[in-house]
Coordinates of C-alpha atoms and ligand atoms in Angstrom, one line a residue:
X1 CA 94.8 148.1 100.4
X2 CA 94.2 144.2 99.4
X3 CA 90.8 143.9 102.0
X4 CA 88.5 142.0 103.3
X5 CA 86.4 142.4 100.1
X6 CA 89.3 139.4 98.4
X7 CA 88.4 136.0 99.0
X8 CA 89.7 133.4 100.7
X9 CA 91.4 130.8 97.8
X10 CA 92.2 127.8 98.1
X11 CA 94.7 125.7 96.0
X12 CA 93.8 122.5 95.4
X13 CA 90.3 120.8 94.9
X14 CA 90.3 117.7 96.9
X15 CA 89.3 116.2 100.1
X16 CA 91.7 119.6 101.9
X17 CA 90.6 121.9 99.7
X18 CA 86.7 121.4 99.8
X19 CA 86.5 120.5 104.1
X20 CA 89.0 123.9 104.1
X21 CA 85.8 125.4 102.2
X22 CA 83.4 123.7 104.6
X23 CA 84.9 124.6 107.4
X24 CA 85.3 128.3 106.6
X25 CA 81.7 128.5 105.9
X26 CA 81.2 125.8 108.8
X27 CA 82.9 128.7 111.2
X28 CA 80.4 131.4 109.9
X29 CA 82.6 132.8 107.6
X30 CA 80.3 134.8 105.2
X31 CA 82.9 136.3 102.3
X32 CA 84.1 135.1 99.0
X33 CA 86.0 132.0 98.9
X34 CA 87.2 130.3 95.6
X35 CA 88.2 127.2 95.4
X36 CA 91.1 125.9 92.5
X37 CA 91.7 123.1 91.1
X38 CA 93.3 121.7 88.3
X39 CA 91.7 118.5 88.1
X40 CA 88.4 118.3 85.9
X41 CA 86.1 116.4 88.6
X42 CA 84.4 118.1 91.6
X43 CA 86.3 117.2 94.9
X44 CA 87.1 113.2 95.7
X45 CA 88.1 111.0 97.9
X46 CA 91.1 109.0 96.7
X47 CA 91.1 105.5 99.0
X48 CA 88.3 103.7 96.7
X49 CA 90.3 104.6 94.0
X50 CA 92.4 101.6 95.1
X51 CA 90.1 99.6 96.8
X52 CA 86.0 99.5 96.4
X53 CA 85.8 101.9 93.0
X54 CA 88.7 100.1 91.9
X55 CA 87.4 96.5 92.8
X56 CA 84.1 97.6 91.3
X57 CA 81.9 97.9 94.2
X58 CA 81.7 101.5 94.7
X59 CA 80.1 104.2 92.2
X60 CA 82.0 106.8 90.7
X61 CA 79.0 109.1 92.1
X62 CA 80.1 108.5 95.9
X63 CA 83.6 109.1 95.9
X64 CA 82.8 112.9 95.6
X65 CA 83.5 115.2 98.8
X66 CA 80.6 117.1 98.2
X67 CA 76.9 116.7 95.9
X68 CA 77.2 119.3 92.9
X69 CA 74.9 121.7 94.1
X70 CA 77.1 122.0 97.4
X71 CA 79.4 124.4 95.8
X72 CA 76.5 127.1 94.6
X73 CA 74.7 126.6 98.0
X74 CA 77.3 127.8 100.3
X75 CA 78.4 130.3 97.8
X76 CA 82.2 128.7 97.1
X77 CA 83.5 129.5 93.5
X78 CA 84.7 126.3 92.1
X79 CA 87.2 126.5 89.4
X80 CA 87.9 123.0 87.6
X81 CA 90.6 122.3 85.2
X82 CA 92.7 125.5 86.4
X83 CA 96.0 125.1 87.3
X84 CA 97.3 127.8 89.2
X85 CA 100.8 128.6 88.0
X86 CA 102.2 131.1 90.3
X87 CA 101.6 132.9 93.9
X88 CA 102.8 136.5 94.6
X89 CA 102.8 136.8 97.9
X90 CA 103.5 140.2 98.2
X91 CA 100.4 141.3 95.8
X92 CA 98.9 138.4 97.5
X93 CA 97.7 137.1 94.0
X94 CA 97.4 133.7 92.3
X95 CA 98.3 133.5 88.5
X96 CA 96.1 131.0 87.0
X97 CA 97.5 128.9 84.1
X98 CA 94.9 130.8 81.5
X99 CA 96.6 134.4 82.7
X100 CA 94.0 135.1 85.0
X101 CA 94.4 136.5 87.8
X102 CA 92.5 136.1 91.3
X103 CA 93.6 138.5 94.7
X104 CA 93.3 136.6 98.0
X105 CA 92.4 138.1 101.7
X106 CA 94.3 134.7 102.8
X107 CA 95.6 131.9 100.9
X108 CA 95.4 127.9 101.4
X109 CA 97.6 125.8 100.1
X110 CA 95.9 121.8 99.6
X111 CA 98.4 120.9 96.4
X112 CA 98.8 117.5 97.6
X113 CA 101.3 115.3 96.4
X114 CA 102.4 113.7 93.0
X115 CA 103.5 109.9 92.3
X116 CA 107.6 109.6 92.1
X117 CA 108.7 108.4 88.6
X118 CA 110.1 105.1 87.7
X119 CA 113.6 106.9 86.8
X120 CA 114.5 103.5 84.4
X121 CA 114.7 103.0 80.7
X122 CA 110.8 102.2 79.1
X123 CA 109.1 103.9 82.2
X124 CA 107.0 106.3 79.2
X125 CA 105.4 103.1 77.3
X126 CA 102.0 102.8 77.6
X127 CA 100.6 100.1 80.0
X128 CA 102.8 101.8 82.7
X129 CA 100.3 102.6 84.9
X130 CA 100.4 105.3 88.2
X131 CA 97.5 105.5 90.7
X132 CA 96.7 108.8 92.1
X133 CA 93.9 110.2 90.1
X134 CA 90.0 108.7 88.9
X135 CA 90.9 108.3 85.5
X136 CA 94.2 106.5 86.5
X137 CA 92.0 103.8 88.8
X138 CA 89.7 103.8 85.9
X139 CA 92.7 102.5 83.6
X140 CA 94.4 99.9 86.2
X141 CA 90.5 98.7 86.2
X142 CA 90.9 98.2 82.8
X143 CA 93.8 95.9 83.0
X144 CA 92.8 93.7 85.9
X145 CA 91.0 91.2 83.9
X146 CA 91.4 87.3 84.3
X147 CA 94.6 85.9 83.9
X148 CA 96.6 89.3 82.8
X149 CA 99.6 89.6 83.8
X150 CA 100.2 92.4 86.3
X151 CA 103.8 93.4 87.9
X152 CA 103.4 96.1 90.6
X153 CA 106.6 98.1 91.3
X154 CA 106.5 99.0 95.1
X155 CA 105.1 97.3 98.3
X156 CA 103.6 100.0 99.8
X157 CA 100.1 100.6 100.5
X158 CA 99.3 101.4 96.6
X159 CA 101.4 98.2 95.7
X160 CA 99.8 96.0 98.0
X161 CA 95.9 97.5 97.4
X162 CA 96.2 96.8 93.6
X163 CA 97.6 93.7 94.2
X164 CA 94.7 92.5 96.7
X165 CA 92.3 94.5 93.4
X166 CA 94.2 92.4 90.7
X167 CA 93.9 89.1 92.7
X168 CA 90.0 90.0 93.6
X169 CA 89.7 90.4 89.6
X170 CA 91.6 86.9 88.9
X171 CA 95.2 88.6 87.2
X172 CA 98.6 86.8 88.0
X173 CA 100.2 89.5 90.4
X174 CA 104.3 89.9 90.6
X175 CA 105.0 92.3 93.5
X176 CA 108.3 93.7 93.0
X177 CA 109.4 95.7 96.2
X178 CA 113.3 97.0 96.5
X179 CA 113.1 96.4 100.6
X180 CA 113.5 93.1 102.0
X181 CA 109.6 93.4 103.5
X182 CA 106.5 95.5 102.3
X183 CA 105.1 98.5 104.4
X184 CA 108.9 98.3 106.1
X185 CA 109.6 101.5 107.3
X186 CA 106.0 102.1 108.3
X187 CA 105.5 98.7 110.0
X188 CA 109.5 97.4 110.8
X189 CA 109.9 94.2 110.3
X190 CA 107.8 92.2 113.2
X191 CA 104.6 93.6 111.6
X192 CA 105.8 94.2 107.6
X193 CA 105.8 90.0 108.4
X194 CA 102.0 90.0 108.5
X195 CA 101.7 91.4 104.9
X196 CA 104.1 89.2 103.4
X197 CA 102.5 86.5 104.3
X198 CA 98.9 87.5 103.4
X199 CA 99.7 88.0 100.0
X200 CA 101.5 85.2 99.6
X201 CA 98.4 83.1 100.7
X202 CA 96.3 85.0 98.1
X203 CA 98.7 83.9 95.2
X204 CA 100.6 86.8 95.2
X205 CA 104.5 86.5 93.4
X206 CA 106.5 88.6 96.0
X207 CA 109.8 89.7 94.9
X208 CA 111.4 91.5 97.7
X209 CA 115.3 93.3 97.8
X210 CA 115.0 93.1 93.8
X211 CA 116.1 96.7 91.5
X212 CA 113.9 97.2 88.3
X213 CA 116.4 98.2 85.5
X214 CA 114.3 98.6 83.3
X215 CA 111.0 98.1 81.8
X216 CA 110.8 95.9 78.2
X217 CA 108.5 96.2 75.8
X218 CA 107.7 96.5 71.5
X219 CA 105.8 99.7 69.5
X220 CA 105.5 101.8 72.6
X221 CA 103.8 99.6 74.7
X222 CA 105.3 97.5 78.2
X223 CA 105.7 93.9 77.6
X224 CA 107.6 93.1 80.8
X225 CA 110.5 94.3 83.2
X226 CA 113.6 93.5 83.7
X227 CA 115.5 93.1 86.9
X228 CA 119.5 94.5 88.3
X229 CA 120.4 90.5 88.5
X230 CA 119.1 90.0 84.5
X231 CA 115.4 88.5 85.8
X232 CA 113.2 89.3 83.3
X233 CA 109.1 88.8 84.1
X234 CA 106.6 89.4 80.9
X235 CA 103.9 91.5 82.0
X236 CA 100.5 93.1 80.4
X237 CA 101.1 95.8 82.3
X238 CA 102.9 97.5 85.1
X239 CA 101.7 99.9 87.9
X240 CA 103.9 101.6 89.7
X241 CA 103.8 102.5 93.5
X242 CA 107.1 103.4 94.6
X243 CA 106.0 106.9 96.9
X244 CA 104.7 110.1 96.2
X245 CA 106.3 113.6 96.3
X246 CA 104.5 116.7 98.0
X247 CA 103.7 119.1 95.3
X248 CA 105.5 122.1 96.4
X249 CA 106.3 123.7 93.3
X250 CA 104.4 126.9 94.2
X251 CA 105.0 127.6 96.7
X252 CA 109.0 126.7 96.5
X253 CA 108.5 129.6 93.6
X254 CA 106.8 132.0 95.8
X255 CA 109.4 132.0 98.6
X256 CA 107.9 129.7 100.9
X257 CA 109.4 128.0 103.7
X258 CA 109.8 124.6 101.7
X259 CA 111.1 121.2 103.7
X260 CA 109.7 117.8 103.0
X261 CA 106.3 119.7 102.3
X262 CA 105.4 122.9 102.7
X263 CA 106.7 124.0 106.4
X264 CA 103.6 125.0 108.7
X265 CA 103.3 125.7 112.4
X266 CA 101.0 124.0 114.8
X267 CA 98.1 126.3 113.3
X268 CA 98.8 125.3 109.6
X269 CA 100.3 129.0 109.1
X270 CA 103.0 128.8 107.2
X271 CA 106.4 130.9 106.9
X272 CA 104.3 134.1 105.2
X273 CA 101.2 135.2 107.8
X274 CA 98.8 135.1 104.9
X275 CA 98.7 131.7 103.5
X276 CA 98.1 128.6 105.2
X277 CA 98.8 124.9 104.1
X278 CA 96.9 121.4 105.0
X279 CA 97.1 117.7 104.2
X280 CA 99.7 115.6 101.9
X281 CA 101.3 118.9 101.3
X282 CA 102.2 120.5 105.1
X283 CA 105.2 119.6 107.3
X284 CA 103.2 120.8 110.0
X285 CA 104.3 121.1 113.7
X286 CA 102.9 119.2 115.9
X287 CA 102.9 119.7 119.4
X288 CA 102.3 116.3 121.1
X289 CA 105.8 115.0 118.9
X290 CA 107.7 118.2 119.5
X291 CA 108.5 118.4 115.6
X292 CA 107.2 118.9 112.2
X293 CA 105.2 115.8 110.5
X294 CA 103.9 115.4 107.3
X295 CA 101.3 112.6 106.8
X296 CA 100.2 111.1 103.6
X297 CA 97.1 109.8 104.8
X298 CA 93.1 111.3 104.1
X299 CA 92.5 111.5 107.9
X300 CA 94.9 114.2 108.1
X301 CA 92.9 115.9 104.8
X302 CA 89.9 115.8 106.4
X303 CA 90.8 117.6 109.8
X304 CA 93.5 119.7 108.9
X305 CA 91.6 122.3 107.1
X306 CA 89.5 122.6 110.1
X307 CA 92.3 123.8 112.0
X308 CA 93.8 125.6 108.9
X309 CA 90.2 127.3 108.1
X310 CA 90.1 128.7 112.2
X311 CA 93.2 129.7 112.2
X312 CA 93.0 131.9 109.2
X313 CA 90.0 133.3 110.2
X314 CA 92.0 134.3 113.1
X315 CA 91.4 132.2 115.9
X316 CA 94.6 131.5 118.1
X317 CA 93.7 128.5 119.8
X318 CA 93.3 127.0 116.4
X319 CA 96.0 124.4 116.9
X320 CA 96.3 120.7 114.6
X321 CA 97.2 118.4 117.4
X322 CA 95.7 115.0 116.3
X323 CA 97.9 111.9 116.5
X324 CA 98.0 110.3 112.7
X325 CA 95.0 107.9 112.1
X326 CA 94.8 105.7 108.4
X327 CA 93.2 102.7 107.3
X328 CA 93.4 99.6 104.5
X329 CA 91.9 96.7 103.3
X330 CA 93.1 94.2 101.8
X331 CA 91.1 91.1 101.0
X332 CA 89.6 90.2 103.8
X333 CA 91.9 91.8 106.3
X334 CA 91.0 95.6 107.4
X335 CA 93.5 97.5 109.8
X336 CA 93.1 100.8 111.5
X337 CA 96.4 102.5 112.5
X338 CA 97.4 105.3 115.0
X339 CA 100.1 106.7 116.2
X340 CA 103.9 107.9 115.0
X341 CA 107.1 105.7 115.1
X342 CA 109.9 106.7 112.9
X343 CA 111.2 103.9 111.0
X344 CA 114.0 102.3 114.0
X345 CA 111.8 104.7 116.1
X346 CA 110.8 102.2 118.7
X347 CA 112.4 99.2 121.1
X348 CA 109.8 96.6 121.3
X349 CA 105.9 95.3 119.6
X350 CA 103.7 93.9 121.8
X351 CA 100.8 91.9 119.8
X352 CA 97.4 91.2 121.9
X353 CA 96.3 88.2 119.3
X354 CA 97.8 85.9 117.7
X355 CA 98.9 87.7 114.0
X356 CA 98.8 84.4 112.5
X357 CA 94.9 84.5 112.7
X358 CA 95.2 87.9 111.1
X359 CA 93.0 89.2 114.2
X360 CA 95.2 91.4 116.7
X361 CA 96.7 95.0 118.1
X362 CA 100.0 95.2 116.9
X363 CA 101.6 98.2 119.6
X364 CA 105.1 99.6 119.0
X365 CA 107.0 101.3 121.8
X366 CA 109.7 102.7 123.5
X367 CA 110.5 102.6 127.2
X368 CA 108.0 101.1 127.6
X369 CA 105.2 103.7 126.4
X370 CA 102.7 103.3 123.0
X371 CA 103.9 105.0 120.6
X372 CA 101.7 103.5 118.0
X373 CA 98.9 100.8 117.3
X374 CA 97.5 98.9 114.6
X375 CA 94.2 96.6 115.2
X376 CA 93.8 94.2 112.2
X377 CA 90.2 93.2 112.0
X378 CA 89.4 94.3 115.4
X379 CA 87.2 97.1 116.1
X380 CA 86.2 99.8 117.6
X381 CA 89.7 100.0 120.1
X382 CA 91.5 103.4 118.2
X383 CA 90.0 105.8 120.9
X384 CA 91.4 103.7 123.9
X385 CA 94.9 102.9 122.1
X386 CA 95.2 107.3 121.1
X387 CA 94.9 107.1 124.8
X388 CA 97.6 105.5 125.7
X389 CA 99.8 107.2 122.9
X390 CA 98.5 110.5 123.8
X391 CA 99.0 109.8 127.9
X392 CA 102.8 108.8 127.5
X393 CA 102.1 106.5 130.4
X394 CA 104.7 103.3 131.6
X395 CA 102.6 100.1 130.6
X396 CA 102.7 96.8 131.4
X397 CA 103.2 94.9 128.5
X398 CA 101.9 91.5 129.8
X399 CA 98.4 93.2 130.4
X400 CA 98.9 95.3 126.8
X401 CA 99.1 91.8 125.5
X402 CA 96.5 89.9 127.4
X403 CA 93.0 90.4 125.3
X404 CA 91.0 89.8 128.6
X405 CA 92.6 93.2 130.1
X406 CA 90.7 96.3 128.8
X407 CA 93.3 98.5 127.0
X408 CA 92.2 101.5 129.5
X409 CA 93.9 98.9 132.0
X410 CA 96.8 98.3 131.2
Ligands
FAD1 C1 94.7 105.4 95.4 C2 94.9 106.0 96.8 C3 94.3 105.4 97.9 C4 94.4 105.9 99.2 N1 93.9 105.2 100.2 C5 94.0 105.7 101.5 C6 93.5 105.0 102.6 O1 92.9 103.9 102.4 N2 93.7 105.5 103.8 C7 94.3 106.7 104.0 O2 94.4 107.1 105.2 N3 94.8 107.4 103.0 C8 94.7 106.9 101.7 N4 95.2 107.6 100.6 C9 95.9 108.9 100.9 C10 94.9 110.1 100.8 O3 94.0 109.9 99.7 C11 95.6 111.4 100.7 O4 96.3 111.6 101.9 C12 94.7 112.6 100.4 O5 94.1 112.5 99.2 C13 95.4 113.9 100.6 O6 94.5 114.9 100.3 P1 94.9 116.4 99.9 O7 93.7 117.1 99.6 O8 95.9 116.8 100.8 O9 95.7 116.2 98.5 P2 95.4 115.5 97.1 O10 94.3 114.5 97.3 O11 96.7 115.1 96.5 O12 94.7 116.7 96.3 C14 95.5 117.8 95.9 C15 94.7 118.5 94.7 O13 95.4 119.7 94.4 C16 95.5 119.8 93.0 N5 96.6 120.7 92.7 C17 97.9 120.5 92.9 N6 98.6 121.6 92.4 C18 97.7 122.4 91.9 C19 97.9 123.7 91.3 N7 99.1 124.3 91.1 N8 96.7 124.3 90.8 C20 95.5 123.8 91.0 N9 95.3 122.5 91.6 C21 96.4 121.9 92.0 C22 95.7 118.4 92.5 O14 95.4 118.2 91.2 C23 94.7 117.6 93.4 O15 93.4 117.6 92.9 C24 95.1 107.1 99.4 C25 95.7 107.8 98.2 C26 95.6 107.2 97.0 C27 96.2 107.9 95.8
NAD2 N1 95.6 102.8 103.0 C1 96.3 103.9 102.9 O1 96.6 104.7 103.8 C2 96.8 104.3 101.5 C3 96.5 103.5 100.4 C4 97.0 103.9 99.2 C5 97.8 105.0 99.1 N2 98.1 105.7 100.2 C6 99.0 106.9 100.1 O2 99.3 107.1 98.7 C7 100.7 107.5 98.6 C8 101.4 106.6 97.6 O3 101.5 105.3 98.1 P1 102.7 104.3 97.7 O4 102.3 102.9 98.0 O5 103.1 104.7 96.3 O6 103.9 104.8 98.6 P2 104.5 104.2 99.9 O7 105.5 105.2 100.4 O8 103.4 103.7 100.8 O9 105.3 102.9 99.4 C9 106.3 102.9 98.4 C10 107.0 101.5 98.4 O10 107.7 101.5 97.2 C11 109.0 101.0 97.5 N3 109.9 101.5 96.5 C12 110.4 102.7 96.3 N4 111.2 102.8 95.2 C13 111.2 101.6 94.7 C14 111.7 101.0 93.5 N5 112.4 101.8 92.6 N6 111.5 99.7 93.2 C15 110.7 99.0 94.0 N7 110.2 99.4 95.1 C16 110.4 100.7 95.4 C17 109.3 101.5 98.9 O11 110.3 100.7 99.6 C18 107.9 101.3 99.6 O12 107.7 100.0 100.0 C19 101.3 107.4 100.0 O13 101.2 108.7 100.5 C20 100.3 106.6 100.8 O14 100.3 106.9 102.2 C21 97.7 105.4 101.4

């Protein structure tokens, strides 16, 4: 009989995987628990990869979840560098990608998610740059020098970070974004508006409702791109933004309940009792939506595991219920957001500010309740405006406007 006596393991070594470790031990948990991963560097936080390690201000030393000596103290097995290559759920074992093989008592599943491809001719040159990993930020660092010529395929929130990095570093910045607005389906248009317009007052050459057909270049190397309507841009080098997949190969392989992510229920268990799954990687339900969500964002890393490490110790009111929180900066504009809406998911936004000034709330909603808010270099107003989201009450959308009502007053 597989007991007690097996670990815990978790799948994935970054910010899910090491507060999943935490929080085990955090909970009083007191048996094995390894911890996989098949990245070379100790758990890390990926958002300075884009922004302060990437701009130059931060250390490579503080991006890590934990000091080194973390691991050894609270007794978690780290394995680096070790892919694990298959789960069989029935022996409950992993197969690591060196043959090994490690039993589990319970399994957690923090495999995160992978950039998409740029599926066009000259996408494998070097220069083509994708932004998920250390080394990758350490190599768009390399490019962003004076005058070089970046293009950045995608207007999301990689896109637009590198581009606010690249202009912060002096490059020429071409943003080439297949919507008609960045951050669309996140923001809709009323807000996506905001964005445009900020880069475009740092210098930014935004190219929006354009198709990359393919990417030019000589000897192996990218030397420009080339656009559906024959546009062709010369570039030094191109990084690529365009989304990210959940990895779900494994468990897809093992017989897992796959869907958008990995599907979980509101305590992170997903379709076998004995493994668990948490962060980029869960299409969790969640019980203040009434469906499954999976968030992309390191908010949802960070608590998750809490709920995922309770639950799998077996505690049944361990339930993820938090509404979605993330964060940017770019140049001088920082924005907290919370909420849900589903892209077309809402009827009206309210701003309390003028967004000109690039200092307002930005609220979405629907008959007339938040559904969401965003406060661009305003602070210290997400726990009143979760409030209103989480209350589902009626408000008044002169008062949710008016700065000089409080937002528990509205
Ligand atoms: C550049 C960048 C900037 C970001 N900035 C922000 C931000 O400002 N605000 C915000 O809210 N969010 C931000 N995010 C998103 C946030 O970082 C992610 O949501 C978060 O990293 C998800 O954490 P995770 O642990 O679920 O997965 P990941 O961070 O993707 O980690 C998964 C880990 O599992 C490993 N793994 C996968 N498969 C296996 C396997 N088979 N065997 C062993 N190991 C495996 C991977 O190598 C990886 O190390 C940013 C992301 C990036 C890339
Ligand atoms: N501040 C933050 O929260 C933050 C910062 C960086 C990264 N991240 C996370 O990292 C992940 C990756 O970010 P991302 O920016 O790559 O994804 P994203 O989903 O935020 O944006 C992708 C953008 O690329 C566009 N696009 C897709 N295919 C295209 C194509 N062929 N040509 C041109 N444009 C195309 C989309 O319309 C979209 O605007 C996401 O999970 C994101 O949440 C978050």
């Amino acid at each position: 009989m597989a007991g007690s006596e097996r670990p815990i393991v978790i799948v994935g070594a970054s910010l899910g995987g090491a507060k999943a470790a935490e929080a085990l031990r955090g909970a009083g948990y007191r048996g094995g628990i390894v911890l996989i991963g098949e990245e070379h560097e100790r758990p890390y936080e990926r958002p300075p990869l884009s922004k302060g390690y990437l701009l130059g201000k931060e250390a490579r030393e503080k991006l890590h979840v934990h000091p080194p000596q973390w691991y050894a103290e609270h007794d978690v097995t780290l394995r680096l560098g070790t892919p694990v290559v298959a789960i069989d759920p029935a022996a409950r074992t992993v197969t690591l990608a060196d043959d090994g093989e490690i039993g589990y008592h319970k399994l957690l599943l923090t495999t995160g998610s992978v950039p998409r491809r740029l599926p066009v001719p000259g996408a494998d040159q070097d220069g083509v740059l994708y932004l998920r990993r250390v080394e990758d930020s350490d190599r768009i660092k390399a490019v962003l020098r004076p005058g070089a010529r970046i293009a950045v395929v995608g207007a999301g929130w990689i896109g637009l970070e590198v581009a606010a990095a690249a202009r912060a570093a002096g490059a020429e910045v071409t943003v080439l974004e297949s919507l008609e607005l960045p951050l669309l389906r996140v923001l809709g248009r009323e807000v996506a508006q905001v964005f445009a317009d900020l880069h475009r007052d740092h210098g930014v050459d935004l190219r929006f409702g354009v198709q990359v057909a393919e990417l030019t270049g000589a000897d192996g190397t990218v030397g420009g791109v080339k656009l559906a309507d024959g546009t062709e841009l010369a570039a030094d080098a191109v990084v690529v933004g365009i989304g990210i997949s959940p990895a779900t190969a494994l468990a897809e392989a093992a017989g897992l309940e796959v869907d958008n992510g990995i599907k979980t229920d509101q305590h992170l268990r997903t379709s076998d009792p004995d493994v668990y799954a948490a962060g980029d990687v869960a299409n969790a339900y969640h019980p203040l939506f009434d469906r499954h969500l999976r968030v992309e964002h390191w908010a949802n890393a960070l608590n998750q595991p809490q709920t995922a490490a309770r639950a799998l110790l077996g505690q049944p009111d361990a339930v993820y219920d938090r509404v979605p929180y993330f964060f940017s900066d770019q140049y001088d504009l920082g924005l907290e957001y919370v909420g849900y809406v589903e892209p077309g998911g809402y009827d009206r936004v309210v701003f309390r500010g003028d967004p000109a000034t690039r200092e307002f709330i930005a609220f979405w909603l629907s008959g007339g309740r938040v559904l969401a808010g965003m406060n661009v270099n305003v602070w210290d107003v997400v726990d009143p405006i979760r409030e209103l989201i989480v209350s589902r009450r009626v408000v008044d959308a002169d008062r949710l406007a008016d700065p000089a009502v409080p937002l528990t007053d509205v």
